[in-house]
Structure formats: C-alpha cells, structure tokens
Short mmCIF file of C-alpha atoms in Angstrom, two decimals:
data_model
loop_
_atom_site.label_atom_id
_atom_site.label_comp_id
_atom_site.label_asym_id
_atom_site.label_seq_id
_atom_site.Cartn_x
_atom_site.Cartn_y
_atom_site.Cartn_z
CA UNK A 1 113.11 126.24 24.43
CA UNK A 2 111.09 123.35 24.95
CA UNK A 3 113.40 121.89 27.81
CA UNK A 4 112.97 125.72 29.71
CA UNK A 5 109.44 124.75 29.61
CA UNK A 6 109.52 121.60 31.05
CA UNK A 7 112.04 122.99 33.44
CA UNK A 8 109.54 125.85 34.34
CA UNK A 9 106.21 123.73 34.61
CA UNK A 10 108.05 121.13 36.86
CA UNK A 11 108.86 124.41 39.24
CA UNK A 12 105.02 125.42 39.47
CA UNK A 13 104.28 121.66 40.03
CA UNK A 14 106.48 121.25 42.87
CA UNK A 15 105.58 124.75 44.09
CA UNK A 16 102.03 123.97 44.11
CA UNK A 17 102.42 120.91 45.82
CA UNK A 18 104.70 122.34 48.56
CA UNK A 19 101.91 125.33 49.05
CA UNK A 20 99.29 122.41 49.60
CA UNK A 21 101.10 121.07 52.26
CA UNK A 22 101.11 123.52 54.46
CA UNK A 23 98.40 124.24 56.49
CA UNK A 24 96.05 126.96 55.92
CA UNK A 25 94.87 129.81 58.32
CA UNK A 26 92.26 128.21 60.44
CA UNK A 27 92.58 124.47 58.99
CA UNK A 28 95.32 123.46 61.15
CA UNK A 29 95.14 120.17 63.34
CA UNK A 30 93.06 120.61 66.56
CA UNK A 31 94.68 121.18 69.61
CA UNK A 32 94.59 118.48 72.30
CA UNK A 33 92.25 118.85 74.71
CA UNK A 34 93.18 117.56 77.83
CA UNK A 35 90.46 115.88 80.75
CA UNK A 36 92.05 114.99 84.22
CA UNK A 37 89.41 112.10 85.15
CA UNK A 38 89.46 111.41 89.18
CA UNK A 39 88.54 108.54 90.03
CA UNK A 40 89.04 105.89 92.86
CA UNK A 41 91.77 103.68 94.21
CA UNK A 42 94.60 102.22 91.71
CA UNK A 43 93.75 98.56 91.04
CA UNK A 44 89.84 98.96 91.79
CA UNK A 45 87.48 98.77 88.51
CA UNK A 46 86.62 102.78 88.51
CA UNK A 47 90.13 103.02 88.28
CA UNK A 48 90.77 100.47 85.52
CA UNK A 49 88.21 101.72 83.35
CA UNK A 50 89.84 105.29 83.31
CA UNK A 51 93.22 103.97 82.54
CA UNK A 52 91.59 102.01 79.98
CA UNK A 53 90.23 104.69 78.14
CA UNK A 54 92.57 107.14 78.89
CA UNK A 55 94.42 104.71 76.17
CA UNK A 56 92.20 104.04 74.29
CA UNK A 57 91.74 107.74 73.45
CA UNK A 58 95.35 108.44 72.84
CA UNK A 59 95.56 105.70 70.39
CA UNK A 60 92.24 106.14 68.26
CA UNK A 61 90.81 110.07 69.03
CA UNK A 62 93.01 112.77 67.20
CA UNK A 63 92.54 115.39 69.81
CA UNK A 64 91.03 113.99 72.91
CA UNK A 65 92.91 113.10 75.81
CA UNK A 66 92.51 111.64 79.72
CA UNK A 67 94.85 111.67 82.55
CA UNK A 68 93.54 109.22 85.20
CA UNK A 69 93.99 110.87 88.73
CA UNK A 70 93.15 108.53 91.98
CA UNK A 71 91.59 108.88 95.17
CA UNK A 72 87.85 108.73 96.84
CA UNK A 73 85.10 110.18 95.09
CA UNK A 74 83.67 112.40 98.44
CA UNK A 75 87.40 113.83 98.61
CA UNK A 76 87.56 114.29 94.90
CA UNK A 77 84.17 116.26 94.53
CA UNK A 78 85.35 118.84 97.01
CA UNK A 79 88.80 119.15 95.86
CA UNK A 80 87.98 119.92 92.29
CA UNK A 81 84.92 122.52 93.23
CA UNK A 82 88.04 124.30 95.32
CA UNK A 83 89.41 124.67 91.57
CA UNK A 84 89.62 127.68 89.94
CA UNK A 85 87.03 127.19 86.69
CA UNK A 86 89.76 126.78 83.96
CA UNK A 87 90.96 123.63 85.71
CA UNK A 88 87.43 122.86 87.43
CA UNK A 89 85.75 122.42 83.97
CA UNK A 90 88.08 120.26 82.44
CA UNK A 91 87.77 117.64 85.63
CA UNK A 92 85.79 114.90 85.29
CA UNK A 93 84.79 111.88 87.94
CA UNK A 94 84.34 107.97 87.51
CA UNK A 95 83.68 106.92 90.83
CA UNK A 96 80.50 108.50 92.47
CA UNK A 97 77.93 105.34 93.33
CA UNK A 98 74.47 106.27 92.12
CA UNK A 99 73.62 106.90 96.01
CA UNK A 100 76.34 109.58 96.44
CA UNK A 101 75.51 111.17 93.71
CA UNK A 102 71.83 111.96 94.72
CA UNK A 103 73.08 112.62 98.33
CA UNK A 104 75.57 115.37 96.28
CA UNK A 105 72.49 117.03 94.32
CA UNK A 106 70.44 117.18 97.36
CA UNK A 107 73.20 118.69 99.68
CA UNK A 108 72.84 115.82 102.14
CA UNK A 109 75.82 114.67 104.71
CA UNK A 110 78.51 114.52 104.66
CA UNK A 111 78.16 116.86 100.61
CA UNK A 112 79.01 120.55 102.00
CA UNK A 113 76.37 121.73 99.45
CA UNK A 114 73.88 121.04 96.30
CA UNK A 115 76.35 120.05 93.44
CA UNK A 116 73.17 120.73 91.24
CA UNK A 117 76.18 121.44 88.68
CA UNK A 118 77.32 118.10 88.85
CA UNK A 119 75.94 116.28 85.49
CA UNK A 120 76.27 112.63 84.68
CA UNK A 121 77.79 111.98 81.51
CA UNK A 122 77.58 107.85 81.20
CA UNK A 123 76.45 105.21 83.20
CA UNK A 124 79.27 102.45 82.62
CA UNK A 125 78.66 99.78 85.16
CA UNK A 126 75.78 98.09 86.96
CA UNK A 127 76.12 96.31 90.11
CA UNK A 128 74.38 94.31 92.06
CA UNK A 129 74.77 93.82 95.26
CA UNK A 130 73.85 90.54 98.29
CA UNK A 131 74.60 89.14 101.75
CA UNK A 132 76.42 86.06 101.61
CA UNK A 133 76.66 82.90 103.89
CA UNK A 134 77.98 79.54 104.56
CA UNK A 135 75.46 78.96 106.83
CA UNK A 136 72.61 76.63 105.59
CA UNK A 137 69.72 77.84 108.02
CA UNK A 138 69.83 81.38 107.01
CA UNK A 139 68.24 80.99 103.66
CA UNK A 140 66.36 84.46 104.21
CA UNK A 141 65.96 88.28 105.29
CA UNK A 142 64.39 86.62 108.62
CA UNK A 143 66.73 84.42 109.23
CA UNK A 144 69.18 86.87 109.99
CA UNK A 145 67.84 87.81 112.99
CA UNK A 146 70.04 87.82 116.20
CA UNK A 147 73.46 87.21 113.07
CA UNK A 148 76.58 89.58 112.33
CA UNK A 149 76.59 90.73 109.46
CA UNK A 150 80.41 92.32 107.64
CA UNK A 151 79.65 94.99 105.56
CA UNK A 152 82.35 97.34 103.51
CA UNK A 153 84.56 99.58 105.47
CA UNK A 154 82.88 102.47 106.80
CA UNK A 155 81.42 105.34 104.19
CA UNK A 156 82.01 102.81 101.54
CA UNK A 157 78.77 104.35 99.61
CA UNK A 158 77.55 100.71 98.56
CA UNK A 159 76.23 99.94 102.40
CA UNK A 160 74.11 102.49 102.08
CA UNK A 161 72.19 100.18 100.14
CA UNK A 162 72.34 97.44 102.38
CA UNK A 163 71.40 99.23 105.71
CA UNK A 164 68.22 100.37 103.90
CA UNK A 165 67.33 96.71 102.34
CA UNK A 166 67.62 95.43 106.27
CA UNK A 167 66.24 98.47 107.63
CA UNK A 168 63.09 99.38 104.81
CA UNK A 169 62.62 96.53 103.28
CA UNK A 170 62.98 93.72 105.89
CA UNK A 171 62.89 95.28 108.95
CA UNK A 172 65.78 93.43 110.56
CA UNK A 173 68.35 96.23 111.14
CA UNK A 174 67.87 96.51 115.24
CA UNK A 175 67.96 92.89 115.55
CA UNK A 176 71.73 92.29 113.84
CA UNK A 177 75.20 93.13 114.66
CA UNK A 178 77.42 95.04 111.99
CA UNK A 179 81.00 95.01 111.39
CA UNK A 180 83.10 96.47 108.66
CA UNK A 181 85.59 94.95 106.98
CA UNK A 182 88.33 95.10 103.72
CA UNK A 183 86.49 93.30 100.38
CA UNK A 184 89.41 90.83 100.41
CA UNK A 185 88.68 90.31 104.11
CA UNK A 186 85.29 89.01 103.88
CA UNK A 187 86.22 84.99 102.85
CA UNK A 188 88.49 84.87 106.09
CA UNK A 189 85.73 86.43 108.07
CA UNK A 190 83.51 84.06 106.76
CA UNK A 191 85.74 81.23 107.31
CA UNK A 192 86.48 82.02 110.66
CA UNK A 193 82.88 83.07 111.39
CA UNK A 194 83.66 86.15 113.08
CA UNK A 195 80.70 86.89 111.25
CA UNK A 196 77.49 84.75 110.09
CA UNK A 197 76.91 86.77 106.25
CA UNK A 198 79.46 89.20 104.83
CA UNK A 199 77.71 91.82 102.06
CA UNK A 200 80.69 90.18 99.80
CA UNK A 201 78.47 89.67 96.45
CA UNK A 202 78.89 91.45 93.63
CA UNK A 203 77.26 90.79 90.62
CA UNK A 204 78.50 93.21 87.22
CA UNK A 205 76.55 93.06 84.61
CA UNK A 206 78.62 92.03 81.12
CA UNK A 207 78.12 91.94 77.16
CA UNK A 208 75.62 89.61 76.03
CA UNK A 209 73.41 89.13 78.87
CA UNK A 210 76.26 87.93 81.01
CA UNK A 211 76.97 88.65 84.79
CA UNK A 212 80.79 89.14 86.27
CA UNK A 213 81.86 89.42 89.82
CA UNK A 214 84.95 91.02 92.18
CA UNK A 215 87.72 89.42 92.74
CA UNK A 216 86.58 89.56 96.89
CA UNK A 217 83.62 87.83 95.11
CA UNK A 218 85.03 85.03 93.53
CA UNK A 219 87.31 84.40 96.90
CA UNK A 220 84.16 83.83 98.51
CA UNK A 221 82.22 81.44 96.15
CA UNK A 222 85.03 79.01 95.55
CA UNK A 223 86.13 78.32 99.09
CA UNK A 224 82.59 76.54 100.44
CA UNK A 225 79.10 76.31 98.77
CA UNK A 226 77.66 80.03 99.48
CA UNK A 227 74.05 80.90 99.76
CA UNK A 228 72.77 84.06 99.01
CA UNK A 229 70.08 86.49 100.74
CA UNK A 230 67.60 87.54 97.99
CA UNK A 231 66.02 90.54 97.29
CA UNK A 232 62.84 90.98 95.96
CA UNK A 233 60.80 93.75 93.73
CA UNK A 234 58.62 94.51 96.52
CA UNK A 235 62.05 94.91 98.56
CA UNK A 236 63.27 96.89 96.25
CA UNK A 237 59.79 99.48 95.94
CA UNK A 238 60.07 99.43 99.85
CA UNK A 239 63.40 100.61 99.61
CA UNK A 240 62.69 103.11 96.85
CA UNK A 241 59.83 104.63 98.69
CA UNK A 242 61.83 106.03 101.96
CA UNK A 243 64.68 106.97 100.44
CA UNK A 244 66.16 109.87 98.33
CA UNK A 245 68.18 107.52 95.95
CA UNK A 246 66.54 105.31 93.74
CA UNK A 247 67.99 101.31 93.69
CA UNK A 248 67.49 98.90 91.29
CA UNK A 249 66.97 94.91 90.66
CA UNK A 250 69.36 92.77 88.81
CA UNK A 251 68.54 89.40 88.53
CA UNK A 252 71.09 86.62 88.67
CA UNK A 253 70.08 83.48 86.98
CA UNK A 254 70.75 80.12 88.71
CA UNK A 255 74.62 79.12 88.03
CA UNK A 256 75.51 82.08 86.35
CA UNK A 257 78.53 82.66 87.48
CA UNK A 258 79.20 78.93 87.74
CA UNK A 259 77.62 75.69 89.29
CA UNK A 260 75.43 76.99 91.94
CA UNK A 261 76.84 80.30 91.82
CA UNK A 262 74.19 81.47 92.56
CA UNK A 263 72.36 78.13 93.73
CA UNK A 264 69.09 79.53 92.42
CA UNK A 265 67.85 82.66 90.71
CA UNK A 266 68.61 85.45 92.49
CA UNK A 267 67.38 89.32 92.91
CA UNK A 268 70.35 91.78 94.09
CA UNK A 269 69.95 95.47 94.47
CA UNK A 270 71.89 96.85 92.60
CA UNK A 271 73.41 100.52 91.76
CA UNK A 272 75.37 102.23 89.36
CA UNK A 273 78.30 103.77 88.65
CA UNK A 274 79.38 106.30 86.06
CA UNK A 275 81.54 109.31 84.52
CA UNK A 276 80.36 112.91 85.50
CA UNK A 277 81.39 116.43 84.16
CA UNK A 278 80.49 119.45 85.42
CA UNK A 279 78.28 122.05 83.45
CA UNK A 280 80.30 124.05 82.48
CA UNK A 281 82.17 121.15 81.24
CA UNK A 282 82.32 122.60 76.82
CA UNK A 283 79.35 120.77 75.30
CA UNK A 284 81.64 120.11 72.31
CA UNK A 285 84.03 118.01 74.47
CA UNK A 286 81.12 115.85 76.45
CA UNK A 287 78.80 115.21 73.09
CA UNK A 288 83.05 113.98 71.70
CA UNK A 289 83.75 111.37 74.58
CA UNK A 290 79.81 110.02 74.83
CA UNK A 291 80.33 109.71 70.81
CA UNK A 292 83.64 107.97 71.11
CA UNK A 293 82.39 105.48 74.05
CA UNK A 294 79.52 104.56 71.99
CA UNK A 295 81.36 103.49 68.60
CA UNK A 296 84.11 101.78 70.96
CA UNK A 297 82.50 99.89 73.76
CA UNK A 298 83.10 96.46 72.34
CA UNK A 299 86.47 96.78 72.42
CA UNK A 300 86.45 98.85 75.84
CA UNK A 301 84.77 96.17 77.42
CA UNK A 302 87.16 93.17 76.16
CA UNK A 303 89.95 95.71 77.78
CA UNK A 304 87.55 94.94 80.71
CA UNK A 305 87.18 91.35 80.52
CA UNK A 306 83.76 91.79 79.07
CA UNK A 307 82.57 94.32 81.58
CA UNK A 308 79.38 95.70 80.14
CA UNK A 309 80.20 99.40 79.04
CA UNK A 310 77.07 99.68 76.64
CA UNK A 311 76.48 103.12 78.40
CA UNK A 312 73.09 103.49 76.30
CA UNK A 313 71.40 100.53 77.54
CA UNK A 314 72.66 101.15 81.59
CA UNK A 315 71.44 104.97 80.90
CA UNK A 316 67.84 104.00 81.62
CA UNK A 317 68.54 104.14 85.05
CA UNK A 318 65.53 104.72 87.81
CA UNK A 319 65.51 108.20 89.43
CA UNK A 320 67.89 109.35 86.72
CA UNK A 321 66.45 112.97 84.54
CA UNK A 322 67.49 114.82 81.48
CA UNK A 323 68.02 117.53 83.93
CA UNK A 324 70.84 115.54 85.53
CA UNK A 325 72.45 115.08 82.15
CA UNK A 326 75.18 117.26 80.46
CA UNK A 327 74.01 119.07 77.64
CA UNK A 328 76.91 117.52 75.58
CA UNK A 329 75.66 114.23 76.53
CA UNK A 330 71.95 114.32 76.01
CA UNK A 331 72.34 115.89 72.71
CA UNK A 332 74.04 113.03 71.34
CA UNK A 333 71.77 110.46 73.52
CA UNK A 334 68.60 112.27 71.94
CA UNK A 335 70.51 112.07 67.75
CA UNK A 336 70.76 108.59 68.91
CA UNK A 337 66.87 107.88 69.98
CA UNK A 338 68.56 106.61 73.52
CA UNK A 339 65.84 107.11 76.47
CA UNK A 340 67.06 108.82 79.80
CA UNK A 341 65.94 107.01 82.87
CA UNK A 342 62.31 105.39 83.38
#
C-alpha cells in the first residue's frame, strides 16, 4: 500500500511539473518584432552603427530585431513613404544629417513634401565639420579669397553647412572656386593642389570628452602639417540666423587628435546625425530601442571604436522640439529627466 502511494504522489509530481512547463494562454514568449533600418552606404559610419546594433539586439533583446538596409537617405525617405503602412511603420532611418531633416519637415527641395510625420528617435553622432589646408598663408575665412575650395560630392547634405559658413558667416562665397570631390579624394587633391583647402575635417565626438575623425580625415593630417579654417560662435549665430536648420559649435582642443592635430584650438560647425521612426511607428517598440540604447551605449560605442553614442547627452541639440520627437522616445527621455534641445 505504501509503495502505491509513493508510486501515485511521484505521478502528480511529475504531472505538475510537466503542466508548469508549458506555457499558459497569453504568457507565451513575445513575438519578434522586426525593424528594417535604412541607412547609408555599406562601409560608411551610418551604416556601421546599424549593423552594429542590429547585433547587438539579436544577442541581448529577447524580442527586438533590426535588418540594416543601405542606400542614400533622400532616396530612402521617399521609397519607404511609397510603402504601404504595415511595412512603412516598421521602417526606420540612420542617415538623415540634421540639415536634411529640417529641409524634410519644412517641404523644402529637393523633399516632395512636409514629412511632419517623420520623428527623430536618437541623436547618435556629432560632427564637426572644417576647411583644411597645406597652405601656410591661409590661416583664415579671408584668406580664402580668390582659393578653390573641394567640397563633398554634390548633394552630400554636409556642404550645406559649408556654403552657408562662406556665404553667411564670412561672406566669401562669390570670391572662391568650388569643386566636388570623393572623401578619400581630398589628400591627393590637396597634394596635387588642384585645390588650395578641401572641406576634408571631420571631427566625431567620443566617450569621455574625446574627439575621433574619418578615415578621409586622418589621410589628410598625416601626409603634411594641416591647418585648419576656424569657426567662430558669432559664425555660427550668423549662420543660424538665415537659415532654416540650426548648426552647432564643437570645439577641438589643440592636439587632440594628435600633435598639432589641430595646431591650436579649434571651433568646427558641426551637425548631427541620428535614427528616425515614423509616427505611427508603435510607441511600445520606440520607448524599447531608446531603452535598450541607453543601458548599452558603452559597449555600442567600443563596437565603434569609442564613437560617442550617449544619445541623451547629443539629444540637446539646437533647433531640435519635443514636437519632433516620437512619442515612444520622449516618454522614456522625460522617466529619465533627459532635456530635449535648448
């Protein structure tokens, strides 16, 4: 008798425990959800980033997923509005330059209309941006007068920048010659001088206070002792005042990216880059990815050689409002006491 009882309790036991495993009616795991993220050219840093945390997220989030998709951000926007909204909403981008992005919300050229329903998500990178030389007599915004100048190929959304420093700010932009040119290009043009200053520096800001720069970049600095064109705040107001995008100053300290790289401290105007989702983008899924950046950008940015991806500092962005922001994301920015623009 007593063994059928032992028999019989081991049965409920293992019965019990077999019941438990399963799961119950509305408890099971979470489906993937899955994000196509379009961003720019393989190999460029928009790129790289995605990648990055497109595996970072399959390693570390139990249902969130990315699948990097490349190209050029104006093509991108327009191909994903053309989706239908199942697909549209689940589309996000990682390559719009803070200047595009106004142009998109205001329905400037060459944007085909107000992408008011375009909503930034994170700021991940800061980037600032100078004319380069070789030349020791052009030491500043005057002394390019009468000089060529290589700037980024053509609708590159950085030279918008540029044009308007030498057009707003210094008032030089009738009296130079431009030329556009491939990133990796500018050292040979340099070299050569086909032209006199390439717009070749690029600063990225890093963890701890630290700057980075480009490949293109670093080309340029080692081959001869480069000086750089500064810009200043009151450049950088002029600039702000007469047009529709808002720049910023980052400030390069004297051999910060090595001995006399820069040669002295340096301003750069500088823009940002950054993830966007659309609004009707689930809440649910934007507050998740803002939440999982934030506990993981240490080790996102060592994926990125230290690239700063501290999203909640580089949020405080000039010109940038909550209205701009996905609901997902300023929900978790405002739990978080983070401030949106200034």
């Amino acid at each position: 008798m007593k063994g059928k009882t032992w028999i019989t309790a081991a049965a409920v036991i293992g019965i019990a425990f077999f019941l438990s495993a399963l799961p119950l009616s509305g408890a099971s795991a979470r489906e993937e959800v899955k994000l196509e993220m379009w961003s720019a050219m393989i190999g460029v840093p928009a790129y790289q980033a995605s990648l990055t945390l497109s595996e970072m997220l399959k390693a570390k989030h139990p249902w969130l997923r990315i699948s990097p998709v490349e190209g050029h951000s104006f093509a991108n926007v327009h191909a994903i509005d053309a989706f239908p909204l199942e697909r549209k909403k689940y589309c996000l981008l990682n390559s719009l330059f803070s200047t595009e992005y106004t142009r998109a919300l205001l329905g400037l050229p060459p944007w085909k209309r107000k992408f008011t329903d375009l909503k930034v998500v994170m700021l991940e990178s800061s980037d600032g941006l100078a004319l380069g030389t070789y030349d020791p007599d052009i030491r500043t915004p005057q002394d390019l007068r009468g000089k060529k100048i290589g700037l980024f190929p053509k609708r590159a959304a950085p030279n918008e920048m540029m044009i308007a420093l030498m057009k707003d700010a210094w008032g030089i932009l009738d009296t130079v010659k431009l030329s556009y040119h491939r990133p990796m290009a500018m050292q040979d043009m340099l070299v050569t001088k086909v032209v006199d200053a390439v717009y070749g520096i690029v600063g990225v800001e890093m963890m701890g206070g630290k700057f980075g720069q480009t490949p293109f970049t670093a080309n340029i600095l080692a081959a001869r002792k480069t000086y750089w064109i500064k810009a200043t705040p009151e450049d950088i107001a002029k600039v702000n005042a007469k047009n529709p995008w808002k720049a910023g100053l980052m400030k390069v300290s004297k051999d910060a990216l090595g001995p006399g790289k820069p040669p002295e401290d340096t301003g750069l105007i500088s823009g940002v880059m950054g993830i966007l989702a659309w609004d009707k983008t689930p809440e649910n899924v934007v507050y998740e990815l803002v939440k999982f950046v934030d506990e993981n950008a240490q080790e996102w940015s060592k994926r990125l050689r230290g690239r700063r991806m501290d999203h909640g500092s580089i949020i405080a962005w000039p010109g940038l409002t909550e209205d701009m922001v996905h609901p997902g994301a300023l929900k978790y920015y405002e739990e978080k006491g983070i401030k949106i623009g200034r």
